[in-house]
């Protein structure tokens, strides 16, 4: 028993742990700088979150894969219930009802639901055959399992997280070999539904789309965030202005400089060179995760790794594109960098599952 336990520890992907720790450390530094060289109110809390949830991620990596397999549906329905609770009893802040206040902490179920959906889909498709994918009644179940939480998330409103949920789910559907005709049907349905979706958007969301098409439309209103973000990134130049030297964040020109627009804060102080270094770290983390997935023997493990990696990629791509004005502002944080306890916890636990695939990827799930 002890020998088996130590063998598992030896199989832990130390490079992956190091990459995550390095990215998180950059986040601590940026949050420290964003608060004018103060650990409060963001950096210290983020460090505490990391110190709590990184060990939990390692524990998840050492859990028997069969236990994770069995608990996948239960975890999904528990988090889905929390999403429903947000709809009914959630606390409102910053124009959205996204949190459940339990006194000690505020939970944001839209973060762990991304991990829960990945586990649910991985569990469901693990037991399906290629022939099953051509049967509509087999295909419709996971689609409903994705659309219900996505609808609840978008209603909060949290359009960015809802989009990521749909993107990651689509990647998993593609990975399992969904028929092209289903993607075509879903695509046509989405196009036809665009007018309805547009009318369902809140006024501020419509303004974000309009100012994306015409950034100078409302420079002191809806366009303000993205204009200030571009100024921050541009003023950083090649080498950056230096730690704690960014004027956009320290003079409060840049809103949400500790969350959604933290990359602009980072780019202003560390420049193009720093931005490229961070991108290399993310790229290395994504590549290493995919290599772990390739070496997994079970469909469940492969899809689990693909889903978690796709979640990371979607967040990084949308956030960086958003702060540079390449896509509309949708409120997507930068993983391991942006301030937020639930986001940090969800991503670390998600990569705990990726590490589990490395440690226990050989486990036989046939008889479960």
mmCIF file of C-alpha atoms in Angstrom:
data_model
loop_
_atom_site.group_PDB
_atom_site.id
_atom_site.type_symbol
_atom_site.label_atom_id
_atom_site.label_comp_id
_atom_site.label_asym_id
_atom_site.label_seq_id
_atom_site.Cartn_x
_atom_site.Cartn_y
_atom_site.Cartn_z
ATOM 1 C CA UNK A 1 0.000 0.000 0.000
ATOM 2 C CA UNK A 2 2.716 2.480 1.059
ATOM 3 C CA UNK A 3 4.870 1.434 -1.877
ATOM 4 C CA UNK A 4 1.972 2.071 -4.266
ATOM 5 C CA UNK A 5 1.388 5.483 -2.660
ATOM 6 C CA UNK A 6 5.021 6.509 -3.122
ATOM 7 C CA UNK A 7 4.927 5.252 -6.712
ATOM 8 C CA UNK A 8 1.997 7.595 -7.335
ATOM 9 C CA UNK A 9 3.907 10.532 -5.863
ATOM 10 C CA UNK A 10 6.839 9.747 -8.177
ATOM 11 C CA UNK A 11 4.489 9.955 -11.165
ATOM 12 C CA UNK A 12 3.309 13.475 -10.280
ATOM 13 C CA UNK A 13 4.133 15.855 -13.178
ATOM 14 C CA UNK A 14 6.516 18.182 -11.347
ATOM 15 C CA UNK A 15 7.055 20.334 -14.450
ATOM 16 C CA UNK A 16 3.318 21.031 -14.625
ATOM 17 C CA UNK A 17 3.232 21.943 -10.921
ATOM 18 C CA UNK A 18 6.233 24.246 -11.449
ATOM 19 C CA UNK A 19 4.602 25.973 -14.446
ATOM 20 C CA UNK A 20 1.371 26.612 -12.546
ATOM 21 C CA UNK A 21 3.311 27.885 -9.520
ATOM 22 C CA UNK A 22 5.360 30.218 -11.724
ATOM 23 C CA UNK A 23 2.267 31.661 -13.434
ATOM 24 C CA UNK A 24 0.579 32.122 -10.039
ATOM 25 C CA UNK A 25 3.705 33.863 -8.713
ATOM 26 C CA UNK A 26 3.508 36.340 -11.586
ATOM 27 C CA UNK A 27 -0.098 36.930 -10.578
ATOM 28 C CA UNK A 28 0.930 37.651 -6.981
ATOM 29 C CA UNK A 29 3.504 40.195 -8.177
ATOM 30 C CA UNK A 30 1.025 41.981 -10.467
ATOM 31 C CA UNK A 31 -1.658 42.088 -7.748
ATOM 32 C CA UNK A 32 0.936 43.449 -5.304
ATOM 33 C CA UNK A 33 1.906 46.151 -7.781
ATOM 34 C CA UNK A 34 -1.724 46.942 -8.685
ATOM 35 C CA UNK A 35 -2.351 47.765 -5.006
ATOM 36 C CA UNK A 36 0.560 50.246 -4.981
ATOM 37 C CA UNK A 37 3.077 47.802 -3.501
ATOM 38 C CA UNK A 38 0.667 46.471 -0.903
ATOM 39 C CA UNK A 39 -0.157 42.858 -0.097
ATOM 40 C CA UNK A 40 -3.660 43.997 0.795
ATOM 41 C CA UNK A 41 -6.331 43.747 -0.460
ATOM 42 C CA UNK A 42 -5.561 41.284 -3.276
ATOM 43 C CA UNK A 43 -2.110 39.687 -3.283
ATOM 44 C CA UNK A 44 -2.168 38.213 0.227
ATOM 45 C CA UNK A 45 -5.614 36.670 -0.246
ATOM 46 C CA UNK A 46 -4.508 35.203 -3.570
ATOM 47 C CA UNK A 47 -1.382 33.721 -1.963
ATOM 48 C CA UNK A 48 -3.530 32.170 0.777
ATOM 49 C CA UNK A 49 -5.885 30.730 -1.864
ATOM 50 C CA UNK A 50 -2.919 29.197 -3.676
ATOM 51 C CA UNK A 51 -1.462 27.736 -0.474
ATOM 52 C CA UNK A 52 -4.820 26.124 0.309
ATOM 53 C CA UNK A 53 -5.831 24.826 -3.103
ATOM 54 C CA UNK A 54 -2.499 23.702 -4.587
ATOM 55 C CA UNK A 55 -2.149 20.980 -1.910
ATOM 56 C CA UNK A 56 -5.799 20.054 -2.554
ATOM 57 C CA UNK A 57 -4.977 19.768 -6.277
ATOM 58 C CA UNK A 58 -2.104 17.395 -5.452
ATOM 59 C CA UNK A 59 -4.419 15.337 -3.227
ATOM 60 C CA UNK A 60 -6.909 15.139 -6.120
ATOM 61 C CA UNK A 61 -4.040 13.923 -8.310
ATOM 62 C CA UNK A 62 -3.463 11.000 -5.932
ATOM 63 C CA UNK A 63 -7.119 9.917 -5.591
ATOM 64 C CA UNK A 64 -8.076 6.653 -7.284
ATOM 65 C CA UNK A 65 -9.379 7.510 -10.754
ATOM 66 C CA UNK A 66 -12.296 5.120 -10.227
ATOM 67 C CA UNK A 67 -13.552 7.286 -7.369
ATOM 68 C CA UNK A 68 -13.458 10.397 -9.569
ATOM 69 C CA UNK A 69 -15.244 8.445 -12.301
ATOM 70 C CA UNK A 70 -18.023 7.377 -9.917
ATOM 71 C CA UNK A 71 -18.463 10.861 -8.431
ATOM 72 C CA UNK A 72 -18.568 12.726 -11.771
ATOM 73 C CA UNK A 73 -22.354 12.828 -12.135
ATOM 74 C CA UNK A 74 -22.870 13.589 -8.435
ATOM 75 C CA UNK A 75 -20.440 16.517 -8.624
ATOM 76 C CA UNK A 76 -22.180 17.827 -11.755
ATOM 77 C CA UNK A 77 -25.658 17.779 -10.198
ATOM 78 C CA UNK A 78 -24.411 19.304 -6.926
ATOM 79 C CA UNK A 79 -22.839 22.276 -8.724
ATOM 80 C CA UNK A 80 -25.898 22.564 -10.988
ATOM 81 C CA UNK A 81 -28.028 22.802 -7.830
ATOM 82 C CA UNK A 82 -25.777 25.648 -6.650
ATOM 83 C CA UNK A 83 -26.364 27.440 -9.968
ATOM 84 C CA UNK A 84 -30.114 27.131 -9.423
ATOM 85 C CA UNK A 85 -29.592 28.451 -5.878
ATOM 86 C CA UNK A 86 -27.820 31.500 -7.338
ATOM 87 C CA UNK A 87 -30.878 32.135 -9.512
ATOM 88 C CA UNK A 88 -33.168 31.909 -6.471
ATOM 89 C CA UNK A 89 -31.112 33.258 -3.569
ATOM 90 C CA UNK A 90 -27.896 34.687 -5.031
ATOM 91 C CA UNK A 91 -26.394 37.989 -3.909
ATOM 92 C CA UNK A 92 -26.139 40.788 -6.464
ATOM 93 C CA UNK A 93 -22.903 42.668 -7.090
ATOM 94 C CA UNK A 94 -21.492 44.640 -10.040
ATOM 95 C CA UNK A 95 -24.775 44.303 -11.944
ATOM 96 C CA UNK A 96 -24.926 40.507 -11.784
ATOM 97 C CA UNK A 97 -26.330 37.823 -9.506
ATOM 98 C CA UNK A 98 -23.429 35.347 -9.539
ATOM 99 C CA UNK A 99 -22.562 34.589 -5.923
ATOM 100 C CA UNK A 100 -23.915 32.644 -2.974
ATOM 101 C CA UNK A 101 -22.995 34.341 0.293
ATOM 102 C CA UNK A 102 -22.437 31.736 3.014
ATOM 103 C CA UNK A 103 -20.972 34.199 5.493
ATOM 104 C CA UNK A 104 -17.304 33.219 5.541
ATOM 105 C CA UNK A 105 -16.888 33.273 1.756
ATOM 106 C CA UNK A 106 -18.831 34.024 -1.392
ATOM 107 C CA UNK A 107 -19.104 31.103 -3.806
ATOM 108 C CA UNK A 108 -19.384 31.604 -7.561
ATOM 109 C CA UNK A 109 -20.804 28.307 -8.918
ATOM 110 C CA UNK A 110 -20.262 29.366 -12.540
ATOM 111 C CA UNK A 111 -16.550 28.607 -12.031
ATOM 112 C CA UNK A 112 -16.710 24.979 -10.752
ATOM 113 C CA UNK A 113 -19.554 24.157 -13.174
ATOM 114 C CA UNK A 114 -16.982 24.344 -16.006
ATOM 115 C CA UNK A 115 -15.043 21.517 -14.356
ATOM 116 C CA UNK A 116 -18.266 19.662 -13.517
ATOM 117 C CA UNK A 117 -19.433 19.748 -17.151
ATOM 118 C CA UNK A 118 -16.085 18.373 -18.324
ATOM 119 C CA UNK A 119 -16.350 15.471 -15.855
ATOM 120 C CA UNK A 120 -19.985 14.824 -16.769
ATOM 121 C CA UNK A 121 -19.221 14.686 -20.502
ATOM 122 C CA UNK A 122 -16.090 12.563 -19.976
ATOM 123 C CA UNK A 123 -18.088 10.070 -17.893
ATOM 124 C CA UNK A 124 -20.988 9.974 -20.364
ATOM 125 C CA UNK A 125 -18.916 9.509 -23.519
ATOM 126 C CA UNK A 126 -16.644 6.943 -21.852
ATOM 127 C CA UNK A 127 -19.402 4.333 -22.059
ATOM 128 C CA UNK A 128 -20.592 5.195 -25.592
ATOM 129 C CA UNK A 129 -19.570 3.442 -28.795
ATOM 130 C CA UNK A 130 -18.962 5.071 -32.173
ATOM 131 C CA UNK A 131 -22.345 3.764 -33.352
ATOM 132 C CA UNK A 132 -24.061 5.433 -30.389
ATOM 133 C CA UNK A 133 -22.937 8.841 -31.671
ATOM 134 C CA UNK A 134 -25.236 8.424 -34.674
ATOM 135 C CA UNK A 135 -28.300 7.939 -32.448
ATOM 136 C CA UNK A 136 -30.114 11.182 -31.715
ATOM 137 C CA UNK A 137 -31.438 10.110 -28.302
ATOM 138 C CA UNK A 138 -27.870 9.321 -27.196
ATOM 139 C CA UNK A 139 -26.553 12.661 -28.441
ATOM 140 C CA UNK A 140 -29.305 14.908 -27.102
ATOM 141 C CA UNK A 141 -28.656 13.992 -23.439
ATOM 142 C CA UNK A 142 -25.165 15.567 -23.149
ATOM 143 C CA UNK A 143 -26.299 18.578 -25.205
ATOM 144 C CA UNK A 144 -29.082 19.235 -22.682
ATOM 145 C CA UNK A 145 -26.570 18.641 -19.880
ATOM 146 C CA UNK A 146 -24.488 21.511 -21.282
ATOM 147 C CA UNK A 147 -27.264 23.907 -22.326
ATOM 148 C CA UNK A 148 -29.063 23.955 -18.957
ATOM 149 C CA UNK A 149 -26.095 25.283 -16.912
ATOM 150 C CA UNK A 150 -25.000 27.519 -19.820
ATOM 151 C CA UNK A 151 -28.466 29.111 -19.840
ATOM 152 C CA UNK A 152 -28.361 29.654 -16.061
ATOM 153 C CA UNK A 153 -24.887 31.226 -16.309
ATOM 154 C CA UNK A 154 -25.878 33.590 -19.126
ATOM 155 C CA UNK A 155 -28.962 34.620 -17.128
ATOM 156 C CA UNK A 156 -26.818 35.758 -14.158
ATOM 157 C CA UNK A 157 -25.666 37.527 -16.453
ATOM 158 C CA UNK A 158 -22.201 36.111 -17.166
ATOM 159 C CA UNK A 159 -21.908 35.956 -20.934
ATOM 160 C CA UNK A 160 -18.161 35.241 -20.935
ATOM 161 C CA UNK A 161 -18.353 32.147 -18.733
ATOM 162 C CA UNK A 162 -21.415 30.946 -20.642
ATOM 163 C CA UNK A 163 -19.484 31.255 -23.911
ATOM 164 C CA UNK A 164 -16.501 29.349 -22.515
ATOM 165 C CA UNK A 165 -18.819 26.574 -21.306
ATOM 166 C CA UNK A 166 -20.233 26.190 -24.818
ATOM 167 C CA UNK A 167 -16.807 26.399 -26.514
ATOM 168 C CA UNK A 168 -15.208 23.767 -24.252
ATOM 169 C CA UNK A 169 -18.205 21.455 -24.621
ATOM 170 C CA UNK A 170 -18.034 21.803 -28.416
ATOM 171 C CA UNK A 171 -14.338 20.847 -28.340
ATOM 172 C CA UNK A 172 -15.184 17.719 -26.330
ATOM 173 C CA UNK A 173 -18.016 16.864 -28.745
ATOM 174 C CA UNK A 174 -15.561 17.205 -31.625
ATOM 175 C CA UNK A 175 -12.948 15.079 -29.825
ATOM 176 C CA UNK A 176 -15.362 12.166 -29.336
ATOM 177 C CA UNK A 177 -16.295 12.177 -33.018
ATOM 178 C CA UNK A 178 -19.630 13.986 -33.132
ATOM 179 C CA UNK A 179 -21.119 13.788 -36.609
ATOM 180 C CA UNK A 180 -20.499 16.899 -38.697
ATOM 181 C CA UNK A 181 -24.229 17.118 -39.398
ATOM 182 C CA UNK A 182 -24.874 17.796 -35.706
ATOM 183 C CA UNK A 183 -22.403 20.682 -35.724
ATOM 184 C CA UNK A 184 -24.060 22.042 -38.873
ATOM 185 C CA UNK A 185 -27.511 21.780 -37.282
ATOM 186 C CA UNK A 186 -26.302 23.499 -34.110
ATOM 187 C CA UNK A 187 -24.512 26.181 -36.149
ATOM 188 C CA UNK A 188 -27.571 26.941 -38.286
ATOM 189 C CA UNK A 189 -29.742 26.995 -35.162
ATOM 190 C CA UNK A 190 -27.338 29.450 -33.527
ATOM 191 C CA UNK A 191 -27.384 31.738 -36.584
ATOM 192 C CA UNK A 192 -31.172 31.685 -36.792
ATOM 193 C CA UNK A 193 -31.346 32.415 -33.057
ATOM 194 C CA UNK A 194 -29.037 35.452 -33.227
ATOM 195 C CA UNK A 195 -31.877 38.043 -33.375
ATOM 196 C CA UNK A 196 -33.519 36.396 -30.356
ATOM 197 C CA UNK A 197 -30.190 36.250 -28.514
ATOM 198 C CA UNK A 198 -29.541 39.931 -29.315
ATOM 199 C CA UNK A 199 -32.894 40.934 -27.823
ATOM 200 C CA UNK A 200 -32.117 38.893 -24.696
ATOM 201 C CA UNK A 201 -28.856 40.774 -24.076
ATOM 202 C CA UNK A 202 -28.755 43.477 -21.427
ATOM 203 C CA UNK A 203 -28.248 47.049 -22.638
ATOM 204 C CA UNK A 204 -24.652 47.173 -21.366
ATOM 205 C CA UNK A 205 -23.865 43.939 -23.267
ATOM 206 C CA UNK A 206 -25.282 45.412 -26.483
ATOM 207 C CA UNK A 207 -23.169 48.525 -25.940
ATOM 208 C CA UNK A 208 -20.042 46.374 -25.572
ATOM 209 C CA UNK A 209 -20.703 44.783 -28.964
ATOM 210 C CA UNK A 210 -21.379 48.164 -30.578
ATOM 211 C CA UNK A 211 -18.225 49.775 -29.171
ATOM 212 C CA UNK A 212 -16.204 46.759 -30.317
ATOM 213 C CA UNK A 213 -17.330 47.575 -33.857
ATOM 214 C CA UNK A 214 -16.728 51.308 -33.289
ATOM 215 C CA UNK A 215 -14.323 51.913 -30.341
ATOM 216 C CA UNK A 216 -14.673 55.708 -30.535
ATOM 217 C CA UNK A 217 -18.456 55.501 -30.255
ATOM 218 C CA UNK A 218 -18.560 56.225 -26.496
ATOM 219 C CA UNK A 219 -15.003 57.002 -25.272
ATOM 220 C CA UNK A 220 -16.100 58.111 -21.789
ATOM 221 C CA UNK A 221 -18.721 55.404 -21.370
ATOM 222 C CA UNK A 222 -18.902 51.899 -22.824
ATOM 223 C CA UNK A 223 -15.579 52.293 -24.712
ATOM 224 C CA UNK A 224 -13.668 53.621 -21.713
ATOM 225 C CA UNK A 225 -12.337 50.297 -20.392
ATOM 226 C CA UNK A 226 -10.968 49.055 -23.683
ATOM 227 C CA UNK A 227 -9.454 52.436 -24.631
ATOM 228 C CA UNK A 228 -7.616 52.631 -21.302
ATOM 229 C CA UNK A 229 -6.527 49.009 -21.681
ATOM 230 C CA UNK A 230 -4.992 49.705 -25.091
ATOM 231 C CA UNK A 231 -3.216 52.783 -23.707
ATOM 232 C CA UNK A 232 -1.775 50.687 -20.863
ATOM 233 C CA UNK A 233 -0.534 47.941 -23.195
ATOM 234 C CA UNK A 234 0.895 50.442 -25.681
ATOM 235 C CA UNK A 235 2.676 52.518 -23.046
ATOM 236 C CA UNK A 236 4.492 49.404 -21.807
ATOM 237 C CA UNK A 237 6.515 49.243 -25.008
ATOM 238 C CA UNK A 238 9.027 46.423 -25.433
ATOM 239 C CA UNK A 239 10.539 46.248 -21.934
ATOM 240 C CA UNK A 240 7.742 47.782 -19.839
ATOM 241 C CA UNK A 241 7.734 50.712 -17.426
ATOM 242 C CA UNK A 242 8.854 48.606 -14.472
ATOM 243 C CA UNK A 243 7.208 47.175 -11.379
ATOM 244 C CA UNK A 244 4.830 49.641 -9.708
ATOM 245 C CA UNK A 245 5.460 52.208 -12.458
ATOM 246 C CA UNK A 246 2.286 51.749 -14.508
ATOM 247 C CA UNK A 247 0.292 54.977 -14.594
ATOM 248 C CA UNK A 248 -2.948 53.535 -15.988
ATOM 249 C CA UNK A 249 -3.555 51.201 -13.055
ATOM 250 C CA UNK A 250 -1.947 53.214 -10.256
ATOM 251 C CA UNK A 251 -3.777 56.416 -11.200
ATOM 252 C CA UNK A 252 -7.031 54.437 -11.522
ATOM 253 C CA UNK A 253 -7.538 55.121 -15.220
ATOM 254 C CA UNK A 254 -7.853 51.382 -15.894
ATOM 255 C CA UNK A 255 -10.959 49.803 -14.291
ATOM 256 C CA UNK A 256 -10.876 46.194 -13.037
ATOM 257 C CA UNK A 257 -7.070 46.213 -13.264
ATOM 258 C CA UNK A 258 -6.882 43.372 -10.735
ATOM 259 C CA UNK A 259 -9.387 41.063 -12.475
ATOM 260 C CA UNK A 260 -10.518 41.123 -16.111
ATOM 261 C CA UNK A 261 -7.948 43.714 -17.260
ATOM 262 C CA UNK A 262 -4.986 42.466 -15.249
ATOM 263 C CA UNK A 263 -3.070 41.552 -18.423
ATOM 264 C CA UNK A 264 -3.102 45.242 -19.400
ATOM 265 C CA UNK A 265 -1.634 46.053 -15.965
ATOM 266 C CA UNK A 266 1.029 43.385 -16.474
ATOM 267 C CA UNK A 267 1.849 44.482 -20.045
ATOM 268 C CA UNK A 268 2.245 48.123 -19.013
ATOM 269 C CA UNK A 269 4.823 47.248 -16.361
ATOM 270 C CA UNK A 270 6.605 44.317 -18.052
ATOM 271 C CA UNK A 271 6.115 45.201 -21.710
ATOM 272 C CA UNK A 272 5.981 43.043 -24.825
ATOM 273 C CA UNK A 273 8.838 40.908 -23.503
ATOM 274 C CA UNK A 274 6.963 40.108 -20.300
ATOM 275 C CA UNK A 275 3.783 39.395 -22.232
ATOM 276 C CA UNK A 276 5.592 36.945 -24.495
ATOM 277 C CA UNK A 277 7.179 35.239 -21.482
ATOM 278 C CA UNK A 278 3.734 34.759 -19.932
ATOM 279 C CA UNK A 279 2.396 33.398 -23.231
ATOM 280 C CA UNK A 280 5.269 30.902 -23.395
ATOM 281 C CA UNK A 281 4.398 29.704 -19.879
ATOM 282 C CA UNK A 282 0.747 29.239 -20.823
ATOM 283 C CA UNK A 283 1.690 27.511 -24.084
ATOM 284 C CA UNK A 284 4.033 25.164 -22.209
ATOM 285 C CA UNK A 285 1.306 24.342 -19.672
ATOM 286 C CA UNK A 286 -1.229 23.633 -22.429
ATOM 287 C CA UNK A 287 1.245 21.508 -24.416
ATOM 288 C CA UNK A 288 2.309 19.476 -21.384
ATOM 289 C CA UNK A 289 -1.326 18.879 -20.429
ATOM 290 C CA UNK A 290 -2.198 17.662 -23.924
ATOM 291 C CA UNK A 291 0.792 15.302 -23.881
ATOM 292 C CA UNK A 292 -0.564 13.841 -20.639
ATOM 293 C CA UNK A 293 -3.930 13.377 -22.359
ATOM 294 C CA UNK A 294 -2.369 11.649 -25.367
ATOM 295 C CA UNK A 295 -0.739 9.067 -23.096
ATOM 296 C CA UNK A 296 -3.942 8.254 -21.187
ATOM 297 C CA UNK A 297 -5.404 4.798 -21.805
ATOM 298 C CA UNK A 298 -9.052 5.529 -20.986
ATOM 299 C CA UNK A 299 -11.560 7.696 -22.836
ATOM 300 C CA UNK A 300 -12.599 9.239 -19.520
ATOM 301 C CA UNK A 301 -9.065 10.439 -18.721
ATOM 302 C CA UNK A 302 -8.425 11.693 -22.258
ATOM 303 C CA UNK A 303 -11.640 13.741 -22.366
ATOM 304 C CA UNK A 304 -11.065 15.028 -18.844
ATOM 305 C CA UNK A 305 -7.639 16.371 -19.826
ATOM 306 C CA UNK A 306 -8.903 17.774 -23.145
ATOM 307 C CA UNK A 307 -11.745 19.581 -21.367
ATOM 308 C CA UNK A 308 -9.592 21.131 -18.628
ATOM 309 C CA UNK A 309 -6.923 22.172 -21.138
ATOM 310 C CA UNK A 310 -9.559 23.657 -23.464
ATOM 311 C CA UNK A 311 -10.949 25.620 -20.511
ATOM 312 C CA UNK A 312 -7.519 27.119 -19.807
ATOM 313 C CA UNK A 313 -6.902 27.898 -23.485
ATOM 314 C CA UNK A 314 -10.335 29.533 -23.918
ATOM 315 C CA UNK A 315 -9.825 31.747 -20.876
ATOM 316 C CA UNK A 316 -6.343 32.862 -21.925
ATOM 317 C CA UNK A 317 -7.295 33.492 -25.560
ATOM 318 C CA UNK A 318 -10.527 35.387 -24.836
ATOM 319 C CA UNK A 319 -9.040 37.452 -21.997
ATOM 320 C CA UNK A 320 -5.968 38.576 -23.933
ATOM 321 C CA UNK A 321 -7.993 39.220 -27.095
ATOM 322 C CA UNK A 322 -10.512 41.171 -25.013
ATOM 323 C CA UNK A 323 -7.993 43.531 -23.372
ATOM 324 C CA UNK A 324 -6.411 44.212 -26.788
ATOM 325 C CA UNK A 325 -9.784 45.021 -28.359
ATOM 326 C CA UNK A 326 -9.830 41.996 -30.682
ATOM 327 C CA UNK A 327 -13.127 40.690 -29.247
ATOM 328 C CA UNK A 328 -15.925 42.428 -27.300
ATOM 329 C CA UNK A 329 -15.504 42.804 -23.541
ATOM 330 C CA UNK A 330 -17.240 39.795 -21.962
ATOM 331 C CA UNK A 331 -15.742 39.696 -18.470
ATOM 332 C CA UNK A 332 -13.402 36.692 -18.644
ATOM 333 C CA UNK A 333 -10.571 36.543 -16.044
ATOM 334 C CA UNK A 334 -7.009 35.421 -16.784
ATOM 335 C CA UNK A 335 -6.348 32.009 -15.151
ATOM 336 C CA UNK A 336 -3.940 31.963 -12.179
ATOM 337 C CA UNK A 337 -3.301 35.712 -12.625
ATOM 338 C CA UNK A 338 -6.612 37.534 -12.069
ATOM 339 C CA UNK A 339 -7.799 38.046 -8.506
ATOM 340 C CA UNK A 340 -10.551 35.655 -7.428
ATOM 341 C CA UNK A 341 -10.710 32.778 -4.971
ATOM 342 C CA UNK A 342 -13.328 30.630 -6.710
ATOM 343 C CA UNK A 343 -11.549 30.953 -10.043
ATOM 344 C CA UNK A 344 -8.204 30.014 -8.490
ATOM 345 C CA UNK A 345 -9.765 27.055 -6.656
ATOM 346 C CA UNK A 346 -11.572 25.762 -9.756
ATOM 347 C CA UNK A 347 -8.547 25.984 -12.049
ATOM 348 C CA UNK A 348 -6.197 24.374 -9.532
ATOM 349 C CA UNK A 349 -8.636 21.540 -8.860
ATOM 350 C CA UNK A 350 -9.111 21.160 -12.602
ATOM 351 C CA UNK A 351 -5.375 20.708 -13.051
ATOM 352 C CA UNK A 352 -5.438 18.334 -10.109
ATOM 353 C CA UNK A 353 -7.554 16.171 -12.420
ATOM 354 C CA UNK A 354 -4.995 16.604 -15.220
ATOM 355 C CA UNK A 355 -2.274 15.443 -12.830
ATOM 356 C CA UNK A 356 -4.497 12.535 -11.817
ATOM 357 C CA UNK A 357 -4.572 11.463 -15.451
ATOM 358 C CA UNK A 358 -0.766 11.336 -15.363
ATOM 359 C CA UNK A 359 -0.657 9.433 -12.078
ATOM 360 C CA UNK A 360 -3.599 7.068 -12.673
ATOM 361 C CA UNK A 361 -4.073 7.183 -16.445
ATOM 362 C CA UNK A 362 -3.395 3.446 -16.646
ATOM 363 C CA UNK A 363 -6.331 2.570 -14.346
ATOM 364 C CA UNK A 364 -8.873 0.186 -15.878
ATOM 365 C CA UNK A 365 -12.427 1.586 -15.851
ATOM 366 C CA UNK A 366 -14.000 -1.202 -17.901
ATOM 367 C CA UNK A 367 -15.898 -2.918 -15.085
ATOM 368 C CA UNK A 368 -17.268 0.221 -13.433
#
